[in-house]
Coordinates of C-alpha atoms in Angstrom, one line a residue:
X1 CA 145.8 23.4 -182.9
X2 CA 147.7 23.0 -179.7
X3 CA 147.9 20.6 -176.7
X4 CA 145.1 21.0 -174.2
X5 CA 145.4 20.4 -170.5
X6 CA 142.7 18.3 -169.0
X7 CA 141.7 17.2 -165.5
X8 CA 143.3 14.1 -163.9
X9 CA 140.0 12.2 -164.2
X10 CA 139.5 13.0 -167.9
X11 CA 143.2 12.3 -168.6
X12 CA 142.7 8.7 -167.2
X13 CA 139.6 8.2 -169.3
X14 CA 141.4 9.2 -172.4
X15 CA 144.3 6.8 -171.5
X16 CA 141.8 4.0 -170.9
X17 CA 140.2 4.8 -174.3
X18 CA 143.7 4.7 -175.9
X19 CA 144.5 1.4 -174.3
X20 CA 141.3 -0.2 -175.7
X21 CA 141.9 1.3 -179.1
X22 CA 145.4 -0.1 -179.0
X23 CA 144.0 -3.6 -178.8
X24 CA 142.6 -3.0 -182.3
X25 CA 139.5 -5.1 -181.8
X26 CA 136.9 -2.8 -183.1
X27 CA 137.1 0.2 -180.7
X28 CA 138.9 3.4 -181.8
X29 CA 138.6 6.6 -179.8
X30 CA 139.1 8.6 -183.0
X31 CA 136.0 7.2 -184.7
X32 CA 134.6 10.8 -184.6
X33 CA 135.4 11.7 -188.2
X34 CA 133.0 8.9 -189.3
X35 CA 130.4 9.1 -186.5
X36 CA 129.9 12.8 -187.1
X37 CA 129.1 12.0 -190.8
X38 CA 126.4 9.4 -189.9
X39 CA 125.3 11.1 -186.7
X40 CA 123.0 8.2 -186.0
X41 CA 120.6 8.9 -183.0
X42 CA 120.3 12.5 -184.0
X43 CA 117.7 14.4 -186.1
X44 CA 120.2 15.1 -188.8
X45 CA 121.3 11.4 -189.2
X46 CA 122.0 10.4 -192.8
X47 CA 123.9 7.9 -194.8
X48 CA 127.1 9.6 -196.0
X49 CA 128.5 9.1 -199.6
X50 CA 131.3 6.7 -200.2
X51 CA 133.5 9.6 -201.1
X52 CA 132.8 11.2 -197.7
X53 CA 133.7 8.0 -195.9
X54 CA 136.8 7.5 -198.0
X55 CA 137.9 11.0 -197.1
X56 CA 137.3 10.5 -193.4
X57 CA 138.8 7.1 -192.9
X58 CA 142.4 8.2 -192.7
X59 CA 141.5 10.4 -189.8
X60 CA 140.2 7.4 -187.8
X61 CA 143.2 6.3 -185.9
X62 CA 143.9 6.5 -182.2
X63 CA 147.6 7.0 -183.1
X64 CA 146.7 10.5 -184.1
X65 CA 146.1 11.2 -180.4
X66 CA 149.1 12.2 -178.3
X67 CA 149.7 12.5 -174.5
X68 CA 152.1 14.4 -172.4
X69 CA 152.2 12.7 -169.0
X70 CA 154.3 15.4 -167.4
X71 CA 152.1 18.3 -168.4
X72 CA 148.8 16.3 -168.5
X73 CA 148.0 17.6 -171.9
X74 CA 146.5 15.9 -174.9
X75 CA 146.7 16.7 -178.6
X76 CA 145.2 15.5 -182.0
X77 CA 148.0 15.6 -184.5
X78 CA 146.0 15.9 -187.7
X79 CA 143.5 18.5 -188.6
X80 CA 140.0 17.0 -189.1
X81 CA 140.6 14.2 -186.5
X82 CA 137.7 14.0 -184.1
X83 CA 137.6 12.3 -180.7
X84 CA 134.4 10.3 -179.9
X85 CA 134.2 8.6 -176.5
X86 CA 130.5 7.6 -176.9
X87 CA 131.3 3.9 -176.6
X88 CA 133.0 4.3 -173.3
X89 CA 131.7 7.4 -171.5
X90 CA 128.5 5.9 -170.1
X91 CA 130.4 3.1 -168.4
X92 CA 132.9 5.6 -167.1
X93 CA 130.3 7.8 -165.5
X94 CA 128.5 4.9 -163.9
X95 CA 131.8 3.8 -162.3
X96 CA 132.4 7.4 -160.9
X97 CA 128.8 7.5 -159.6
X98 CA 129.3 4.0 -158.0
X99 CA 132.5 5.0 -156.4
X100 CA 131.0 8.2 -155.0
X101 CA 128.1 6.3 -153.4
X102 CA 130.4 3.7 -151.9
X103 CA 132.6 6.4 -150.5
X104 CA 129.5 7.9 -148.8
X105 CA 128.5 4.7 -147.1
X106 CA 126.0 3.3 -149.6
X107 CA 126.0 -0.5 -149.5
X108 CA 122.9 -1.4 -151.6
X109 CA 122.0 0.4 -154.8
X110 CA 121.6 0.4 -158.6
X111 CA 123.1 3.0 -160.7
X112 CA 120.9 3.1 -163.9
X113 CA 122.0 5.1 -166.9
X114 CA 119.1 4.4 -169.2
X115 CA 118.9 0.7 -168.5
X116 CA 121.6 -0.2 -171.0
X117 CA 124.3 0.5 -168.4
X118 CA 123.8 -0.7 -164.9
X119 CA 126.2 -0.7 -162.0
X120 CA 125.1 -2.8 -159.0
X121 CA 126.3 -2.1 -155.4
X122 CA 126.1 -4.9 -153.0
X123 CA 123.1 -7.2 -152.7
X124 CA 119.4 -6.6 -153.4
X125 CA 117.3 -4.9 -150.8
X126 CA 115.3 -8.2 -150.5
X127 CA 118.1 -9.6 -148.2
X128 CA 121.8 -10.0 -147.6
X129 CA 122.0 -13.3 -149.6
X130 CA 119.8 -12.0 -152.4
X131 CA 121.4 -10.7 -155.6
X132 CA 119.8 -8.2 -157.9
X133 CA 117.6 -9.6 -160.6
X134 CA 118.1 -7.8 -163.9
X135 CA 115.8 -8.1 -166.9
X136 CA 117.7 -8.4 -170.2
X137 CA 116.2 -6.3 -172.9
X138 CA 114.3 -8.1 -175.8
X139 CA 115.9 -6.6 -179.0
X140 CA 112.7 -7.3 -180.9
X141 CA 110.2 -5.8 -178.6
X142 CA 109.2 -2.6 -176.9
X143 CA 111.4 -0.9 -174.3
X144 CA 109.9 -2.8 -171.3
X145 CA 110.1 -6.3 -172.8
X146 CA 112.7 -8.7 -171.8
X147 CA 113.7 -12.2 -172.8
X148 CA 115.5 -13.4 -169.6
X149 CA 116.6 -12.6 -166.1
X150 CA 120.2 -12.3 -164.8
X151 CA 121.3 -12.5 -161.1
X152 CA 124.0 -9.9 -160.5
X153 CA 125.8 -8.3 -157.6
X154 CA 128.7 -5.8 -157.2
X155 CA 129.3 -5.7 -161.0
X156 CA 128.4 -3.8 -164.1
X157 CA 125.8 -5.0 -166.7
X158 CA 126.0 -3.2 -170.1
X159 CA 123.8 -4.1 -173.1
X160 CA 124.2 -2.9 -176.6
X161 CA 122.2 -3.8 -179.6
X162 CA 121.2 -2.9 -183.2
X163 CA 117.8 -1.9 -181.9
X164 CA 119.0 1.0 -179.7
X165 CA 120.0 3.6 -182.2
X166 CA 119.8 3.2 -185.9
X167 CA 119.2 4.8 -189.2
X168 CA 116.9 3.3 -191.9
X169 CA 117.6 4.1 -195.5
X170 CA 115.7 2.4 -198.4
X171 CA 114.5 -0.3 -196.0
X172 CA 118.0 -1.1 -194.7
X173 CA 118.9 -0.7 -191.0
X174 CA 122.2 0.9 -190.2
X175 CA 123.0 0.5 -186.4
X176 CA 125.0 3.2 -184.5
X177 CA 128.0 0.9 -183.8
X178 CA 130.6 1.9 -186.5
X179 CA 133.5 -0.1 -187.8
X180 CA 136.7 2.0 -187.9
X181 CA 138.1 0.0 -190.7
X182 CA 135.1 0.3 -193.2
X183 CA 133.3 3.5 -192.0
X184 CA 130.1 1.5 -192.0
X185 CA 128.1 0.0 -189.1
X186 CA 129.3 -3.5 -188.1
X187 CA 127.4 -6.1 -190.2
X188 CA 127.3 -9.5 -188.6
X189 CA 125.0 -12.0 -186.8
X190 CA 124.6 -10.1 -183.5
X191 CA 121.3 -8.5 -182.4
X192 CA 122.4 -7.6 -178.9
X193 CA 125.1 -8.5 -176.4
X194 CA 125.1 -8.0 -172.6
X195 CA 128.5 -7.7 -171.0
X196 CA 129.0 -8.4 -167.3
X197 CA 132.2 -7.0 -165.9
X198 CA 133.6 -5.5 -162.7
X199 CA 133.8 -2.0 -164.2
X200 CA 131.3 -0.3 -166.4
X201 CA 134.0 1.3 -168.5
X202 CA 135.1 -2.2 -169.5
X203 CA 131.7 -3.3 -170.3
X204 CA 131.0 -0.4 -172.5
X205 CA 134.2 -0.7 -174.5
X206 CA 134.0 -4.4 -174.8
X207 CA 130.5 -4.3 -176.2
X208 CA 132.0 -2.6 -179.3
X209 CA 134.7 -5.2 -179.4
X210 CA 132.2 -8.0 -179.3
X211 CA 130.1 -6.5 -182.1
X212 CA 133.3 -6.3 -184.2
X213 CA 133.9 -10.0 -183.7
X214 CA 130.4 -11.4 -184.2
X215 CA 128.8 -14.0 -182.0
X216 CA 131.2 -17.0 -182.2
X217 CA 134.5 -15.1 -182.0
X218 CA 133.0 -12.8 -179.4
X219 CA 132.1 -15.7 -177.3
X220 CA 135.6 -17.1 -177.7
X221 CA 137.0 -13.6 -176.7
X222 CA 135.0 -13.6 -173.6
X223 CA 135.9 -17.2 -172.7
X224 CA 139.6 -16.2 -173.0
X225 CA 139.4 -13.2 -170.6
X226 CA 138.9 -13.4 -166.8
X227 CA 136.3 -11.2 -165.1
X228 CA 134.2 -10.8 -168.3
X229 CA 130.9 -12.7 -169.0
X230 CA 128.4 -12.2 -171.7
X231 CA 124.9 -13.0 -173.1
X232 CA 124.5 -12.9 -176.9
X233 CA 121.4 -12.8 -179.0
X234 CA 121.9 -13.5 -182.7
X235 CA 119.7 -12.7 -185.7
X236 CA 118.2 -16.2 -185.6
X237 CA 116.8 -15.4 -182.0
X238 CA 119.3 -17.9 -180.5
X239 CA 120.8 -16.9 -177.1
X240 CA 124.3 -17.9 -176.1
X241 CA 125.4 -17.5 -172.5
X242 CA 129.0 -17.6 -171.4
X243 CA 130.0 -20.5 -169.0
X244 CA 130.1 -18.7 -165.7
X245 CA 126.7 -17.0 -166.3
X246 CA 124.7 -20.2 -167.0
X247 CA 123.7 -20.7 -163.4
X248 CA 122.8 -17.0 -163.1
X249 CA 120.6 -16.6 -166.2
X250 CA 117.1 -17.8 -166.8
X251 CA 115.6 -17.6 -170.3
X252 CA 111.9 -16.6 -170.3
X253 CA 110.3 -19.8 -171.7
X254 CA 107.4 -17.7 -173.1
X255 CA 109.7 -15.6 -175.3
X256 CA 110.5 -16.4 -179.0
X257 CA 114.2 -17.1 -178.1
X258 CA 115.9 -20.4 -177.7
X259 CA 119.2 -21.3 -176.0
X260 CA 121.9 -22.1 -178.6
X261 CA 125.1 -24.1 -178.6
X262 CA 128.1 -22.1 -179.5
X263 CA 129.6 -25.2 -181.1
X264 CA 127.0 -25.1 -183.8
X265 CA 128.2 -21.7 -185.1
X266 CA 130.8 -21.7 -187.8

């Protein structure tokens, strides 16, 4: 094992991932030792044994990742440690694509990386004063179903949920979002969360943070941070919309969902 020199862009991505990991709110760039055991979303996905998880957990720490700013090299200090940027890369790529399009004169566009990660450039093609209208995925229905509409412009919209990638073992659903403290998927009241932010990389990383916190604490986290908004769906099919999105979000009245009051959650 020895330090590896990476490109300037990749170095910055790794620095961003380290900074998010350092907040210790559920995101850890070194989750790879655990995610490679579960491998949820792939054909060989399985539930690992407790012994395997116990053995891997000490390797899940961003502090095992070192930087050399002068040489622009990176290094994992412990054998067996594995980097996993799956929770941040899609947003990073959408940001790079958005920057490229803007640099080449594009003023109206949607960068769509599988619908769960959208980057919106300018206003809708319908007119200069018309924002884009984004359908928010129904976590209980088929891919095309939605439970509400969001108006958005010049921002990123990232959605994560327990319905996206999961493993079912003995009737129990194990979502792909893994807790670096336990080695198991986060287990709380969230079905899905949509993060609205200026940058896709922020939305991607923050969706993991929100899942770690649960709906009430996640809502409070969003309320305490500028330039971040969110739409939550809990397992009781209640929808919670952060303050600055309420005038921009419309719930489909024909859906099975109802708007909830965050004050009602314990």
